[in-house]
Coordinates of C-alpha atoms in Angstrom, one line a residue:
X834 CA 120.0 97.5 93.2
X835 CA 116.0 97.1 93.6
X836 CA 113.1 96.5 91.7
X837 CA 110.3 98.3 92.2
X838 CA 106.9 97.5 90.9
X839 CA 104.2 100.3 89.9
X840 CA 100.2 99.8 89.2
X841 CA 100.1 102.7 86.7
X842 CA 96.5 103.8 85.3
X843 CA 95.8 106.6 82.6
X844 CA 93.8 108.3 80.0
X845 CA 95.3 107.2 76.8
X846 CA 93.3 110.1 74.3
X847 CA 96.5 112.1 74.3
X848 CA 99.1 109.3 74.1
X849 CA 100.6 107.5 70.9
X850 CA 100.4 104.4 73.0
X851 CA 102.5 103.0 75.9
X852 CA 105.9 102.1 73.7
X853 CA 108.6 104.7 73.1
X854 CA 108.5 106.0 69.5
X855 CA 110.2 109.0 67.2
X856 CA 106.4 110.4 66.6
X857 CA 104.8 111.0 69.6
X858 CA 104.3 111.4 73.1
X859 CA 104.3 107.6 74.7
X860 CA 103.2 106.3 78.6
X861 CA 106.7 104.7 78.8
X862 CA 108.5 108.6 77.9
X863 CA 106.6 110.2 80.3
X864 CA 107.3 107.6 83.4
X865 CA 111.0 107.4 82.2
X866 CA 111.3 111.6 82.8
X867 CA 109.4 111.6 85.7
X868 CA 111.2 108.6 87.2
X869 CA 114.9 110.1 86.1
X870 CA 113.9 113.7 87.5
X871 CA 112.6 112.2 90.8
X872 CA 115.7 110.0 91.5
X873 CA 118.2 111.5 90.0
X874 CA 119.1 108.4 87.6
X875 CA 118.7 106.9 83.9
X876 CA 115.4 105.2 84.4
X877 CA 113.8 102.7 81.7
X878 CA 110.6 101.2 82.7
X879 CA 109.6 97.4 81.7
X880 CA 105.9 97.7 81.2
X881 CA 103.7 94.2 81.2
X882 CA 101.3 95.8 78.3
X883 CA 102.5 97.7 75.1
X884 CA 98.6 99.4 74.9
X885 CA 97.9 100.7 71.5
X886 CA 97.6 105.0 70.9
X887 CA 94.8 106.1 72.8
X888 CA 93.9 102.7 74.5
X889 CA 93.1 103.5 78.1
X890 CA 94.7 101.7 81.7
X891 CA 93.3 101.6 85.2
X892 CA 96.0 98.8 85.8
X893 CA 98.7 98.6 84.2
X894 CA 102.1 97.5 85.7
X895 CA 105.6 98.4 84.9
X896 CA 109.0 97.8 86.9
X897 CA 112.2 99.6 87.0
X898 CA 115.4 99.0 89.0
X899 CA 116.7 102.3 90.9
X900 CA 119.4 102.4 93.6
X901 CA 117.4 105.0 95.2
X902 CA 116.6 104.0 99.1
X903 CA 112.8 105.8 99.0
X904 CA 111.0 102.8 100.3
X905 CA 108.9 101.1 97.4
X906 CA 105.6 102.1 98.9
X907 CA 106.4 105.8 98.8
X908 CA 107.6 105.8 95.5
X909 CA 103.9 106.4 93.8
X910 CA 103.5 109.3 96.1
X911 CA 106.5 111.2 95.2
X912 CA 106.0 110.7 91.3
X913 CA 102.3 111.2 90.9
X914 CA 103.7 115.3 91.7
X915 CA 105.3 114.8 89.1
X916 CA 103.4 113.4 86.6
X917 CA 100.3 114.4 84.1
X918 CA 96.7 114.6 85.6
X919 CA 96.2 112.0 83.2
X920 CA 98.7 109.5 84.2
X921 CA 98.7 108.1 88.0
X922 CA 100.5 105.4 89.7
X923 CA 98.1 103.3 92.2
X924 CA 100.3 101.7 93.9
X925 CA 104.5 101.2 94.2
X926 CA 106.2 98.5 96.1
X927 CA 109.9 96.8 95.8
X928 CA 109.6 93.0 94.3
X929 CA 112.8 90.5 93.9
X930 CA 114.9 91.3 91.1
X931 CA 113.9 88.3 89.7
X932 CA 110.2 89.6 88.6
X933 CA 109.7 90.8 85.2
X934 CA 106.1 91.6 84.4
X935 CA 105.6 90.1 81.3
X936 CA 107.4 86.4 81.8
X937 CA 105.5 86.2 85.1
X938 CA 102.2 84.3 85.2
X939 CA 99.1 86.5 85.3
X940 CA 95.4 86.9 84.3
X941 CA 94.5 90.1 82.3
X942 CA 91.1 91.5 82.5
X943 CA 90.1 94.0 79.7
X944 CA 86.8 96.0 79.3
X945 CA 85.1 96.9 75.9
X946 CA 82.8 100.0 76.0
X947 CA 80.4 100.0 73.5
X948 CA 77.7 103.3 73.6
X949 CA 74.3 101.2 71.9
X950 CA 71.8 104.3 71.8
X951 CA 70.3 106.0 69.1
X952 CA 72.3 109.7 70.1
X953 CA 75.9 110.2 71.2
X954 CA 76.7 111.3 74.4
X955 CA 79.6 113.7 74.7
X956 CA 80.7 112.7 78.0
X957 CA 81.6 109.3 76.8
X958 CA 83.0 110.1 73.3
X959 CA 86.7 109.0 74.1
X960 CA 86.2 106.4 76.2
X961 CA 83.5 104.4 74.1
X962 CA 82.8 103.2 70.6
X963 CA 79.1 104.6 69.7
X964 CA 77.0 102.5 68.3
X965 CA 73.3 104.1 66.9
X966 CA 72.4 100.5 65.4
X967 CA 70.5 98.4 68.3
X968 CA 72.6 95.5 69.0
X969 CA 71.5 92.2 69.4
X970 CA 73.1 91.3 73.0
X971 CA 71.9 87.9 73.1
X972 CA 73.3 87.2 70.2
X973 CA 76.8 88.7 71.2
X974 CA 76.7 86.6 74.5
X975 CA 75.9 83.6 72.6
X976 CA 78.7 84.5 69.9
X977 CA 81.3 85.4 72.9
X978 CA 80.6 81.5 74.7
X979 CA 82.3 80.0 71.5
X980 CA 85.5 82.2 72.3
X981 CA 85.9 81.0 75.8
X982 CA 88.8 78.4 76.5
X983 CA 91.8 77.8 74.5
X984 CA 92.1 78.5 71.2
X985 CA 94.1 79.6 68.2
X986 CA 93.1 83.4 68.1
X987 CA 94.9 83.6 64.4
X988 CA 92.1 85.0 63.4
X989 CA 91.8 87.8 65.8
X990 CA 94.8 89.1 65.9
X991 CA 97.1 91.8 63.9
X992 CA 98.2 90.5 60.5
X993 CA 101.9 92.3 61.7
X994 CA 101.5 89.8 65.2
X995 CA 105.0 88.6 64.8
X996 CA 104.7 86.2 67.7
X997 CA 104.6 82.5 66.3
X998 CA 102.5 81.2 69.2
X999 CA 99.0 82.3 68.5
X1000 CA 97.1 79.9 71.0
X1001 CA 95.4 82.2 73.9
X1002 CA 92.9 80.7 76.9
X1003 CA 89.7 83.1 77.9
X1004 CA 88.9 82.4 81.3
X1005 CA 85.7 85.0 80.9
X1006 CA 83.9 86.5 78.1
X1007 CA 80.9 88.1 79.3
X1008 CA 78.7 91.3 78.3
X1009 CA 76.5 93.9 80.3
X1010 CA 74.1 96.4 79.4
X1011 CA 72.7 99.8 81.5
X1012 CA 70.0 101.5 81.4
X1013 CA 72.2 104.5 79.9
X1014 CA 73.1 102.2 76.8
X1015 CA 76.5 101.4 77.6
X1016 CA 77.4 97.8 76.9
X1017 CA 80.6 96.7 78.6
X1018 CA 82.2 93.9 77.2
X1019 CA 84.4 92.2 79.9
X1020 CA 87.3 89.5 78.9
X1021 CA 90.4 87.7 81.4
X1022 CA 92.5 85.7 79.7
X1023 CA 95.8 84.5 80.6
X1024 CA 97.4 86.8 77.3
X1025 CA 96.5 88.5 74.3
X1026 CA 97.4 89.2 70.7
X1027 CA 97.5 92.2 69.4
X1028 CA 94.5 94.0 68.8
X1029 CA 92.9 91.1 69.8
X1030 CA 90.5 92.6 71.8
X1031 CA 89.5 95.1 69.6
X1032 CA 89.2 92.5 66.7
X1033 CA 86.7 90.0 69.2
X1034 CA 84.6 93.4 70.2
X1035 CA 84.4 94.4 66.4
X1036 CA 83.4 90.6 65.9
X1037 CA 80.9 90.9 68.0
X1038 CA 79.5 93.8 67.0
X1039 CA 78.9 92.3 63.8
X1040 CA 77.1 89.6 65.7
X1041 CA 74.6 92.0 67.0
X1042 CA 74.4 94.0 63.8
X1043 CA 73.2 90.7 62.6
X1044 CA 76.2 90.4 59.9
X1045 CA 77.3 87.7 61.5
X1046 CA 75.7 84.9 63.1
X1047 CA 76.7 83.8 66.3
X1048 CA 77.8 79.6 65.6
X1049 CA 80.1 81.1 62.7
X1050 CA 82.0 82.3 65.4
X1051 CA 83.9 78.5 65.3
X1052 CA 84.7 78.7 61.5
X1053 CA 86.1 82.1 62.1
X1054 CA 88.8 80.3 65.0
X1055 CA 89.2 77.3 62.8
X1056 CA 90.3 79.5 59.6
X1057 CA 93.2 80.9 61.4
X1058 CA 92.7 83.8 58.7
X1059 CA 92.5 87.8 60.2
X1060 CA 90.3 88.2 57.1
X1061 CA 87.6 85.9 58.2
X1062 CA 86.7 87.7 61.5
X1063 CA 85.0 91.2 61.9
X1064 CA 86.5 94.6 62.0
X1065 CA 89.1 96.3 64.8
X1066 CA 86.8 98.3 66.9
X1067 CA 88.2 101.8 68.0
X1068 CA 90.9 101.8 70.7
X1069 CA 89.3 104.6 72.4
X1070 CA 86.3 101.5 74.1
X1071 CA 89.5 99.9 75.5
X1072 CA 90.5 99.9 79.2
X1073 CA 93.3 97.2 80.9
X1074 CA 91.5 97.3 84.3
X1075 CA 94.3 95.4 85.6
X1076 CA 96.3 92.3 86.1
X1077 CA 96.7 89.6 88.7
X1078 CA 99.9 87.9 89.4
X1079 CA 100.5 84.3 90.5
X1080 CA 102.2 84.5 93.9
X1081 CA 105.6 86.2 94.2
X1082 CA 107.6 84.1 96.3

């Protein structure tokens, strides 16, 4: 038996979400056929995010144990033939049977897309939140500084969060404007809640809305109460650029 380990990215508009469910098409169904049909076995992928329905991925990861002798690194080649143009696997390689991707150690980077400008712009309308009200983006950087370290994220998170552990560390809260409007907001952390990120770029919306002002960012942590922060922004302004695993010895 081996473990093979893919980087999997995709356009989540048409999916309800990675996590196989009665009521829809899911990431996780469409890897599982493709995987079965291309070697010829029951395959169940173990994916390190559960993303929400239509929450996008440039690097997701997943594993899946096969007795198939297609050396790991081929493996992406073979099943991106078979696969939607809007799901793609990066990369593939065989890791010890040992790895699972979401006990393993790793820093998650996520990207907000927010489109700040007075008219929408087609191109971007599912993969941004749009935004005609001129944010404040001092104000959101100076809002995001309080989130940084470790904290209970209570507040942020999904009143259906089930986990008991709430406490999350930010390694990097930071956000960047263009000249076309578009502000990215970029977070690593070491986890996250659910809906978290959407909750902390709705938060900080408000910031720059000026509904909120930036120091009551550390009564909104210290109430530990999903009705003290701001609103869940849209899924379609998030992206999992990726994740970086400690060291596989």
């Amino acid at each position: 038996m081996r473990r093979i380990k893919l980087v999997v990215s995709y356009d989540g508009t048409a999916y309800c979400g990675w996590q196989l469910q009665p009521n829809g098409v899911t990431i996780e169904e469409v890897l599982n056929k493709a995987l079965s049909s291309l070697l010829k076995e029951d395959i169940q992928v173990i994916g390190a995010s559960r993303t929400d329905s239509g929450v996008h991925a440039m690097g997701n990861v997943a594993v899946f144990d096969t007795e198939s002798r297609i050396p790991g690194d081929k493996i992406c080649f073979a099943l991106n033939q078979r696969l939607p143009d809007d799901v793609r696997i990066q990369a593939s390689e065989e890791v010890p049977l040992t790895f699972h991707p979401r006990k393993a150690n790793c820093v998650k980077t996520y990207e907000y897309k927010i489109l700040n400008r007075k008219i929408d712009m087609p191109l971007q309308r599912l993969y941004s939140h749009f935004c005609y009200f001129n944010l404040d983006l001092e104000k959101m950087q100076k809002a995001a500084s309080y989130l940084i370290g470790e904290h209970d994220f209570k507040s942020f998170c999904n009143v259906r969060t089930q986990v008991k552990d709430t406490v999350r560390t930010i390694y990097e809260l930071r956000l960047i404007r263009q000249g076309d409007g578009m502000i990215t907001i970029c977070i690593r952390g070491n986890g996250f809640l659910y809906n978290m990120v959407r909750i902390i770029a709705g938060t900080l919306i408000s910031v720059g809305m000026g509904q909120i002002p930036p120091e009551k960012i550390t009564e909104i942590l210290e109430a530990k109460d999903r009705a003290a922060a701001g609103p869940t922004a849209p899924a379609k302004g998030l992206t999992l650029v990726g994740m970086e695993y400690e060291e596989m010895i």
